[in-house]
PDB file of C-alpha atoms in Angstrom:
ATOM      1  CA  MET A   1     -43.712  62.536   2.442  1.00 51.00           C
ATOM      2  CA  ASN A   2     -43.775  65.841   4.176  1.00 52.00           C
ATOM      3  CA  ASP A   3     -42.526  69.506   3.387  1.00 56.00           C
ATOM      4  CA  SER A   4     -39.570  69.086   5.651  1.00 60.00           C
ATOM      5  CA  GLN A   5     -37.523  67.543   2.625  1.00 68.00           C
ATOM      6  CA  PHE A   6     -37.313  71.159   1.189  1.00 74.00           C
ATOM      7  CA  LYS A   7     -34.582  72.949   3.080  1.00 77.00           C
ATOM      8  CA  PHE A   8     -33.003  76.149   2.149  1.00 83.00           C
ATOM      9  CA  SER A   9     -29.143  76.330   2.244  1.00 87.00           C
ATOM     10  CA  ASN A  10     -26.420  78.413   1.062  1.00 91.00           C
ATOM     11  CA  ALA A  11     -25.948  75.997  -1.925  1.00 90.00           C
ATOM     12  CA  VAL A  12     -29.203  77.119  -3.300  1.00 93.00           C
ATOM     13  CA  ILE A  13     -27.881  80.694  -4.102  1.00 94.00           C
ATOM     14  CA  GLY A  14     -24.095  79.729  -4.040  1.00 95.00           C
ATOM     15  CA  LEU A  15     -24.258  76.948  -6.708  1.00 94.00           C
ATOM     16  CA  PRO A  16     -26.003  78.966  -9.512  1.00 96.00           C
ATOM     17  CA  GLY A  17     -24.071  82.133  -8.561  1.00 96.00           C
ATOM     18  CA  LEU A  18     -20.705  80.402  -8.883  1.00 97.00           C
ATOM     19  CA  PHE A  19     -21.787  78.436 -12.035  1.00 97.00           C
ATOM     20  CA  VAL A  20     -22.854  81.683 -13.771  1.00 97.00           C
ATOM     21  CA  LEU A  21     -19.751  83.712 -12.446  1.00 97.00           C
ATOM     22  CA  PHE A  22     -17.398  81.046 -13.880  1.00 97.00           C
ATOM     23  CA  LEU A  23     -19.038  81.568 -17.244  1.00 97.00           C
ATOM     24  CA  TRP A  24     -18.613  85.379 -17.067  1.00 97.00           C
ATOM     25  CA  ILE A  25     -14.929  84.837 -16.180  1.00 96.00           C
ATOM     26  CA  ILE A  26     -14.379  82.617 -19.140  1.00 96.00           C
ATOM     27  CA  TYR A  27     -16.032  85.084 -21.585  1.00 96.00           C
ATOM     28  CA  TRP A  28     -13.944  87.856 -19.829  1.00 96.00           C
ATOM     29  CA  LEU A  29     -10.632  85.947 -20.520  1.00 95.00           C
ATOM     30  CA  GLN A  30     -11.847  85.320 -24.123  1.00 93.00           C
ATOM     31  CA  ILE A  31     -12.329  89.027 -25.039  1.00 92.00           C
ATOM     32  CA  ARG A  32      -9.624  90.374 -22.723  1.00 93.00           C
ATOM     33  CA  PHE A  33      -6.829  88.147 -24.268  1.00 92.00           C
ATOM     34  CA  ASP A  34      -8.537  87.425 -27.565  1.00 88.00           C
ATOM     35  CA  PHE A  35      -8.579  83.636 -27.163  1.00 88.00           C
ATOM     36  CA  ASP A  36     -10.317  81.776 -29.846  1.00 87.00           C
ATOM     37  CA  PHE A  37     -12.379  79.543 -27.697  1.00 91.00           C
ATOM     38  CA  TYR A  38     -14.779  78.738 -30.419  1.00 89.00           C
ATOM     39  CA  GLN A  39     -12.540  75.955 -31.635  1.00 90.00           C
ATOM     40  CA  HIS A  40     -13.352  73.939 -28.456  1.00 93.00           C
ATOM     41  CA  GLY A  41     -16.968  73.653 -29.145  1.00 94.00           C
ATOM     42  CA  ILE A  42     -18.724  70.647 -30.298  1.00 96.00           C
ATOM     43  CA  TYR A  43     -17.870  69.784 -33.862  1.00 96.00           C
ATOM     44  CA  PRO A  44     -20.244  66.681 -34.690  1.00 96.00           C
ATOM     45  CA  ARG A  45     -18.864  63.437 -35.882  1.00 94.00           C
ATOM     46  CA  ASN A  46     -15.194  64.690 -35.634  1.00 94.00           C
ATOM     47  CA  LEU A  47     -12.956  63.145 -32.913  1.00 93.00           C
ATOM     48  CA  GLU A  48     -11.181  66.459 -32.141  1.00 92.00           C
ATOM     49  CA  GLY A  49     -14.740  67.857 -31.776  1.00 93.00           C
ATOM     50  CA  LEU A  50     -15.524  65.720 -28.906  1.00 95.00           C
ATOM     51  CA  GLN A  51     -13.642  68.032 -26.575  1.00 95.00           C
ATOM     52  CA  GLY A  52     -16.615  70.336 -26.889  1.00 95.00           C
ATOM     53  CA  VAL A  53     -18.765  67.778 -25.115  1.00 96.00           C
ATOM     54  CA  VAL A  54     -17.232  69.089 -21.911  1.00 96.00           C
ATOM     55  CA  PHE A  55     -16.100  72.711 -23.020  1.00 96.00           C
ATOM     56  CA  SER A  56     -19.029  73.974 -25.202  1.00 96.00           C
ATOM     57  CA  PRO A  57     -21.408  74.983 -22.254  1.00 96.00           C
ATOM     58  CA  PHE A  58     -18.653  77.330 -20.887  1.00 96.00           C
ATOM     59  CA  ILE A  59     -18.023  79.230 -24.423  1.00 96.00           C
ATOM     60  CA  HIS A  60     -20.384  82.090 -25.636  1.00 95.00           C
ATOM     61  CA  GLU A  61     -20.420  84.011 -28.798  1.00 91.00           C
ATOM     62  CA  ASN A  62     -21.009  87.596 -27.458  1.00 92.00           C
ATOM     63  CA  LEU A  63     -22.574  89.301 -24.508  1.00 94.00           C
ATOM     64  CA  ASP A  64     -26.205  88.945 -25.602  1.00 94.00           C
ATOM     65  CA  HIS A  65     -25.536  85.088 -25.851  1.00 94.00           C
ATOM     66  CA  LEU A  66     -24.328  84.948 -22.358  1.00 96.00           C
ATOM     67  CA  TYR A  67     -26.784  87.269 -20.752  1.00 95.00           C
ATOM     68  CA  ASN A  68     -29.711  85.325 -22.238  1.00 94.00           C
ATOM     69  CA  ASN A  69     -28.291  81.971 -20.756  1.00 96.00           C
ATOM     70  CA  SER A  70     -27.369  83.480 -17.280  1.00 97.00           C
ATOM     71  CA  ILE A  71     -30.753  84.329 -16.160  1.00 96.00           C
ATOM     72  CA  PRO A  72     -32.300  80.990 -16.816  1.00 96.00           C
ATOM     73  CA  LEU A  73     -29.235  79.335 -15.354  1.00 97.00           C
ATOM     74  CA  LEU A  74     -29.587  81.119 -12.164  1.00 97.00           C
ATOM     75  CA  ILE A  75     -33.347  80.649 -11.761  1.00 96.00           C
ATOM     76  CA  LEU A  76     -33.283  76.698 -12.872  1.00 97.00           C
ATOM     77  CA  LEU A  77     -30.123  75.838 -10.908  1.00 97.00           C
ATOM     78  CA  ALA A  78     -31.674  77.364  -7.767  1.00 97.00           C
ATOM     79  CA  ALA A  79     -34.973  75.520  -8.193  1.00 96.00           C
ATOM     80  CA  LEU A  80     -33.041  72.238  -8.884  1.00 96.00           C
ATOM     81  CA  GLN A  81     -30.718  72.594  -5.787  1.00 95.00           C
ATOM     82  CA  TYR A  82     -33.694  73.496  -3.511  1.00 94.00           C
ATOM     83  CA  PHE A  83     -36.118  70.774  -4.556  1.00 93.00           C
ATOM     84  CA  TYR A  84     -33.765  68.093  -5.786  1.00 93.00           C
ATOM     85  CA  PRO A  85     -30.627  68.598  -3.747  1.00 92.00           C
ATOM     86  CA  LYS A  86     -29.429  65.015  -3.844  1.00 91.00           C
ATOM     87  CA  GLN A  87     -29.660  64.753  -7.790  1.00 93.00           C
ATOM     88  CA  THR A  88     -28.501  68.255  -8.369  1.00 94.00           C
ATOM     89  CA  LEU A  89     -24.701  67.434  -9.067  1.00 95.00           C
ATOM     90  CA  GLY A  90     -25.467  64.427 -11.126  1.00 96.00           C
ATOM     91  CA  VAL A  91     -28.083  66.191 -13.237  1.00 97.00           C
ATOM     92  CA  VAL A  92     -25.691  69.111 -14.168  1.00 97.00           C
ATOM     93  CA  ILE A  93     -22.626  66.781 -14.871  1.00 97.00           C
ATOM     94  CA  TYR A  94     -24.384  64.064 -16.717  1.00 97.00           C
ATOM     95  CA  GLY A  95     -26.749  66.508 -18.295  1.00 97.00           C
ATOM     96  CA  ILE A  96     -23.887  68.304 -20.005  1.00 97.00           C
ATOM     97  CA  LEU A  97     -22.043  65.091 -21.002  1.00 97.00           C
ATOM     98  CA  PHE A  98     -25.148  63.334 -22.453  1.00 97.00           C
ATOM     99  CA  SER A  99     -26.700  66.449 -24.121  1.00 97.00           C
ATOM    100  CA  GLY A 100     -23.195  66.989 -25.585  1.00 97.00           C
ATOM    101  CA  LEU A 101     -22.832  63.422 -26.919  1.00 97.00           C
ATOM    102  CA  ILE A 102     -26.247  63.649 -28.588  1.00 97.00           C
ATOM    103  CA  THR A 103     -25.335  66.931 -30.159  1.00 97.00           C
ATOM    104  CA  TRP A 104     -22.191  65.545 -31.444  1.00 97.00           C
ATOM    105  CA  ILE A 105     -24.058  62.898 -33.209  1.00 96.00           C
ATOM    106  CA  ILE A 106     -26.972  64.574 -34.638  1.00 95.00           C
ATOM    107  CA  GLY A 107     -25.587  68.100 -35.078  1.00 93.00           C
ATOM    108  CA  ARG A 108     -24.729  69.914 -38.321  1.00 93.00           C
ATOM    109  CA  SER A 109     -21.234  70.394 -39.396  1.00 92.00           C
ATOM    110  CA  ASN A 110     -20.363  73.478 -37.386  1.00 92.00           C
ATOM    111  CA  PHE A 111     -19.160  74.418 -33.962  1.00 94.00           C
ATOM    112  CA  HIS A 112     -21.810  74.284 -31.389  1.00 96.00           C
ATOM    113  CA  ILE A 113     -21.246  76.468 -28.126  1.00 95.00           C
ATOM    114  CA  GLY A 114     -23.278  77.838 -25.331  1.00 95.00           C
ATOM    115  CA  ALA A 115     -25.067  76.714 -22.266  1.00 96.00           C
ATOM    116  CA  SER A 116     -28.404  76.599 -23.672  1.00 95.00           C
ATOM    117  CA  GLY A 117     -28.260  72.686 -23.920  1.00 96.00           C
ATOM    118  CA  LEU A 118     -27.841  72.606 -20.294  1.00 97.00           C
ATOM    119  CA  ILE A 119     -30.914  74.890 -19.725  1.00 97.00           C
ATOM    120  CA  TYR A 120     -32.982  72.536 -21.857  1.00 97.00           C
ATOM    121  CA  VAL A 121     -31.646  69.747 -19.542  1.00 98.00           C
ATOM    122  CA  LEU A 122     -32.840  71.522 -16.445  1.00 97.00           C
ATOM    123  CA  VAL A 123     -36.101  72.437 -17.757  1.00 97.00           C
ATOM    124  CA  SER A 124     -36.674  68.839 -19.064  1.00 97.00           C
ATOM    125  CA  PHE A 125     -35.693  67.165 -15.913  1.00 97.00           C
ATOM    126  CA  ILE A 126     -37.603  69.468 -13.502  1.00 97.00           C
ATOM    127  CA  PHE A 127     -40.840  69.407 -15.598  1.00 96.00           C
ATOM    128  CA  PHE A 128     -41.014  65.703 -16.143  1.00 96.00           C
ATOM    129  CA  LYS A 129     -39.651  64.693 -12.752  1.00 95.00           C
ATOM    130  CA  GLY A 130     -42.311  66.626 -10.971  1.00 93.00           C
ATOM    131  CA  LEU A 131     -45.098  64.995 -13.027  1.00 93.00           C
ATOM    132  CA  GLN A 132     -43.455  61.512 -12.229  1.00 92.00           C
ATOM    133  CA  THR A 133     -43.289  62.033  -8.399  1.00 91.00           C
ATOM    134  CA  LYS A 134     -47.115  63.195  -8.300  1.00 88.00           C
ATOM    135  CA  TYR A 135     -46.352  65.308  -5.224  1.00 89.00           C
ATOM    136  CA  TYR A 136     -48.362  68.472  -5.455  1.00 89.00           C
ATOM    137  CA  ARG A 137     -45.416  70.869  -4.699  1.00 90.00           C
ATOM    138  CA  LEU A 138     -43.301  69.380  -7.335  1.00 92.00           C
ATOM    139  CA  VAL A 139     -46.147  69.233  -9.842  1.00 93.00           C
ATOM    140  CA  ALA A 140     -46.807  72.862  -9.217  1.00 94.00           C
ATOM    141  CA  LEU A 141     -43.035  73.568  -9.935  1.00 94.00           C
ATOM    142  CA  SER A 142     -43.402  71.724 -13.231  1.00 95.00           C
ATOM    143  CA  LEU A 143     -46.244  73.938 -14.245  1.00 94.00           C
ATOM    144  CA  SER A 144     -44.342  77.017 -13.193  1.00 95.00           C
ATOM    145  CA  VAL A 145     -41.440  75.939 -15.333  1.00 94.00           C
ATOM    146  CA  ILE A 146     -43.789  75.544 -18.310  1.00 92.00           C
ATOM    147  CA  LEU A 147     -45.206  78.930 -17.827  1.00 93.00           C
ATOM    148  CA  LEU A 148     -41.751  80.501 -17.634  1.00 92.00           C
ATOM    149  CA  TYR A 149     -40.001  78.637 -20.362  1.00 93.00           C
ATOM    150  CA  GLY A 150     -42.699  76.691 -22.251  1.00 90.00           C
ATOM    151  CA  GLY A 151     -42.007  78.941 -25.319  1.00 90.00           C
ATOM    152  CA  MET A 152     -38.572  77.322 -25.692  1.00 91.00           C
ATOM    153  CA  ILE A 153     -39.947  74.276 -27.051  1.00 91.00           C
ATOM    154  CA  TRP A 154     -40.178  75.844 -30.422  1.00 92.00           C
ATOM    155  CA  TYR A 155     -36.324  76.076 -30.619  1.00 93.00           C
ATOM    156  CA  VAL A 156     -35.926  72.340 -30.868  1.00 93.00           C
ATOM    157  CA  PHE A 157     -37.312  72.320 -34.331  1.00 92.00           C
ATOM    158  CA  PRO A 158     -34.784  73.091 -37.223  1.00 88.00           C
ATOM    159  CA  ASP A 159     -37.082  75.557 -39.201  1.00 82.00           C
ATOM    160  CA  VAL A 160     -37.471  78.168 -36.351  1.00 81.00           C
ATOM    161  CA  ASP A 161     -34.082  79.630 -36.547  1.00 83.00           C
ATOM    162  CA  GLN A 162     -31.169  78.267 -38.477  1.00 81.00           C
ATOM    163  CA  SER A 163     -28.729  80.529 -36.583  1.00 84.00           C
ATOM    164  CA  ILE A 164     -29.202  78.658 -33.327  1.00 90.00           C
ATOM    165  CA  SER A 165     -28.035  75.074 -32.339  1.00 92.00           C
ATOM    166  CA  TRP A 166     -31.555  73.557 -32.252  1.00 94.00           C
ATOM    167  CA  GLU A 167     -29.647  70.150 -32.188  1.00 95.00           C
ATOM    168  CA  GLY A 168     -28.314  71.334 -28.761  1.00 95.00           C
ATOM    169  CA  HIS A 169     -31.649  72.250 -27.607  1.00 96.00           C
ATOM    170  CA  LEU A 170     -33.100  68.982 -28.677  1.00 96.00           C
ATOM    171  CA  ALA A 171     -30.249  66.996 -27.206  1.00 97.00           C
ATOM    172  CA  GLY A 172     -30.822  68.838 -23.745  1.00 97.00           C
ATOM    173  CA  LEU A 173     -34.486  67.901 -23.889  1.00 97.00           C
ATOM    174  CA  ILE A 174     -33.778  64.158 -24.513  1.00 97.00           C
ATOM    175  CA  ALA A 175     -31.028  63.953 -22.070  1.00 97.00           C
ATOM    176  CA  GLY A 176     -33.173  65.667 -19.126  1.00 97.00           C
ATOM    177  CA  PHE A 177     -36.047  63.425 -19.700  1.00 97.00           C
ATOM    178  CA  GLY A 178     -33.681  60.463 -19.571  1.00 97.00           C
ATOM    179  CA  LEU A 179     -32.141  61.596 -16.500  1.00 97.00           C
ATOM    180  CA  THR A 180     -35.574  61.540 -14.767  1.00 96.00           C
ATOM    181  CA  LEU A 181     -35.773  57.783 -15.611  1.00 94.00           C
ATOM    182  CA  GLY A 182     -32.309  57.117 -14.140  1.00 92.00           C
ATOM    183  CA  TYR A 183     -32.718  59.241 -10.916  1.00 89.00           C
ATOM    184  CA  LYS A 184     -35.159  57.880  -8.411  1.00 85.00           C
ATOM    185  CA  THR A 185     -36.634  60.187  -5.615  1.00 80.00           C
ATOM    186  CA  PRO A 186     -37.790  57.789  -2.844  1.00 72.00           C
ATOM    187  CA  GLU A 187     -37.988  60.657  -0.494  1.00 69.00           C
ATOM    188  CA  TYR A 188     -40.910  62.009  -2.446  1.00 71.00           C
ATOM    189  CA  THR A 189     -42.644  58.692  -2.393  1.00 68.00           C
ATOM    190  CA  LYS A 190     -46.035  58.473  -0.666  1.00 64.00           C
ATOM    191  CA  PRO A 191     -45.633  56.105   2.322  1.00 59.00           C
ATOM    192  CA  ILE A 192     -47.527  52.776   2.098  1.00 59.00           C
ATOM    193  CA  ILE A 193     -50.305  52.853   4.976  1.00 57.00           C
ATOM    194  CA  TYR A 194     -52.738  50.330   3.558  1.00 62.00           C
ATOM    195  CA  ASP A 195     -52.194  46.999   2.303  1.00 60.00           C
ATOM    196  CA  TRP A 196     -53.941  47.795  -0.917  1.00 56.00           C
ATOM    197  CA  GLN A 197     -51.376  50.264  -1.795  1.00 58.00           C
ATOM    198  CA  ARG A 198     -48.626  47.637  -1.912  1.00 66.00           C
ATOM    199  CA  PRO A 199     -47.562  46.609  -5.419  1.00 65.00           C
ATOM    200  CA  ASP A 200     -47.912  43.004  -4.568  1.00 64.00           C
ATOM    201  CA  PHE A 201     -51.406  43.352  -3.374  1.00 64.00           C
ATOM    202  CA  ASP A 202     -53.659  40.528  -4.177  1.00 68.00           C
ATOM    203  CA  PRO A 203     -57.469  41.160  -3.786  1.00 66.00           C
ATOM    204  CA  GLU A 204     -58.558  37.640  -4.283  1.00 65.00           C
ATOM    205  CA  ASN A 205     -56.576  36.707  -0.888  1.00 69.00           C
ATOM    206  CA  ASP A 206     -57.614  39.679   1.136  1.00 68.00           C
ATOM    207  CA  PRO A 207     -60.310  38.894   3.823  1.00 70.00           C
ATOM    208  CA  PHE A 208     -62.017  42.169   3.375  1.00 66.00           C
ATOM    209  CA  MET A 209     -62.229  42.057  -0.486  1.00 68.00           C
ATOM    210  CA  LYS A 210     -63.711  38.563  -0.355  1.00 67.00           C
ATOM    211  CA  HIS A 211     -67.073  40.163   0.834  1.00 68.00           C
ATOM    212  CA  PHE A 212     -67.430  41.720  -2.655  1.00 70.00           C
ATOM    213  CA  ASP A 213     -68.177  40.111  -6.040  1.00 68.00           C
ATOM    214  CA  GLU A 214     -66.480  41.245  -9.361  1.00 68.00           C
ATOM    215  CA  LYS A 215     -68.779  44.023  -9.803  1.00 70.00           C
ATOM    216  CA  GLY A 216     -68.051  45.358  -6.348  1.00 67.00           C
ATOM    217  CA  ASN A 217     -71.410  44.456  -4.767  1.00 75.00           C
ATOM    218  CA  PHE A 218     -71.411  43.390  -1.198  1.00 71.00           C
ATOM    219  CA  VAL A 219     -72.077  39.702  -0.611  1.00 74.00           C
ATOM    220  CA  PRO A 220     -73.032  38.901   2.835  1.00 72.00           C
ATOM    221  CA  LYS A 221     -71.543  35.935   4.655  1.00 69.00           C
ATOM    222  CA  PRO A 222     -73.839  32.953   4.827  1.00 66.00           C
ATOM    223  CA  ALA A 223     -75.422  32.326   8.277  1.00 63.00           C
ATOM    224  CA  PRO A 224     -74.204  29.297  10.092  1.00 63.00           C
ATOM    225  CA  GLU A 225     -76.652  26.420  10.160  1.00 62.00           C
ATOM    226  CA  GLU A 226     -78.833  26.096  13.275  1.00 59.00           C
ATOM    227  CA  LEU A 227     -78.229  23.083  15.595  1.00 55.00           C
ATOM    228  CA  SER A 228     -80.980  20.993  17.073  1.00 57.00           C
ATOM    229  CA  LEU A 229     -81.383  20.862  20.846  1.00 52.00           C
ATOM    230  CA  GLU A 230     -79.755  17.141  21.049  1.00 54.00           C
ATOM    231  CA  GLN A 231     -76.752  18.802  19.110  1.00 52.00           C
ATOM    232  CA  HIS A 232     -76.387  21.672  21.494  1.00 52.00           C
ATOM    233  CA  TYR A 233     -76.598  19.214  24.196  1.00 53.00           C
ATOM    234  CA  PHE A 234     -73.703  17.105  23.172  1.00 54.00           C
ATOM    235  CA  ILE A 235     -71.563  19.887  21.858  1.00 57.00           C
ATOM    236  CA  SER A 236     -68.943  21.312  24.229  1.00 59.00           C
ATOM    237  CA  ASN A 237     -65.680  23.346  23.917  1.00 65.00           C
ATOM    238  CA  PHE A 238     -64.220  21.659  27.034  1.00 66.00           C
ATOM    239  CA  PRO A 239     -63.106  18.004  27.261  1.00 70.00           C
ATOM    240  CA  VAL A 240     -65.603  15.940  29.328  1.00 65.00           C
ATOM    241  CA  ASN A 241     -64.464  12.819  31.302  1.00 69.00           C
ATOM    242  CA  TYR A 242     -66.963  10.286  32.323  1.00 63.00           C
ATOM    243  CA  ILE A 243     -66.620   7.770  35.438  1.00 70.00           C
ATOM    244  CA  VAL A 244     -68.802   4.675  35.378  1.00 64.00           C
ATOM    245  CA  SER A 245     -69.390   2.958  38.695  1.00 66.00           C
ATOM    246  CA  LYS A 246     -71.762   0.261  40.126  1.00 66.00           C
ATOM    247  CA  THR A 247     -74.330   1.149  42.733  1.00 63.00           C
ATOM    248  CA  GLU A 248     -74.998  -1.263  45.693  1.00 63.00           C
ATOM    249  CA  LYS A 249     -78.198  -2.481  44.456  1.00 58.00           C
ATOM    250  CA  GLU A 250     -76.465  -3.371  41.130  1.00 56.00           C
ATOM    251  CA  GLU A 251     -74.010  -5.381  43.092  1.00 56.00           C
ATOM    252  CA  GLU A 252     -76.706  -7.163  44.902  1.00 58.00           C
ATOM    253  CA  ASN A 253     -78.407  -8.241  41.944  1.00 53.00           C
TER     254      ASN A 253
END
């Protein structure tokens, strides 16, 4: 693994910018034409409320709600696109769907709206995936996310603030962790250099490891037995052909 995997592209800025811009356009249409988009949010355990699984992240209650979600989305989507470009689209789409479905199952009987569920998906995915890769830059990213947004963890509990959708936050946290298990990152896997790094490595069959006992102590190889002079005389690595012939004296006798 090397740092060439991290490449800056226009999508690092473009994707978060377009996504957040779309949220603001939706909100402008809502207040400009007095649309009641709230009815398209998630309404738990109601078939009509299932439409909110797709639409709820794009609906916000007021400017403060939208603004508080916009800044984290810009930062987290940019980080996701830069460090996990191959997984970004899937994490966003499936994160919205899975977190929405979980909210629909466990949520209170009320309309749940806002992109905060997606924010929790991004925080969860970036944090847990960085630890799973064990690559130092991604682990540092995980720690940075915790420093910035670690306080959000309190808002997945019901007793902290009943006016927010803690169910959506909890659903996003669960969905983000689930996506880390589903999405593999072979590009960040350490290359196998030595045989002992292979998952199927068997130390009992390794010639080098046979020189050590169970406690790790070195066991010298037994010295070969010494051969006598006669044994040395008759031992040869090359084939020897003998020709037996009679001498003249033996013929006279």
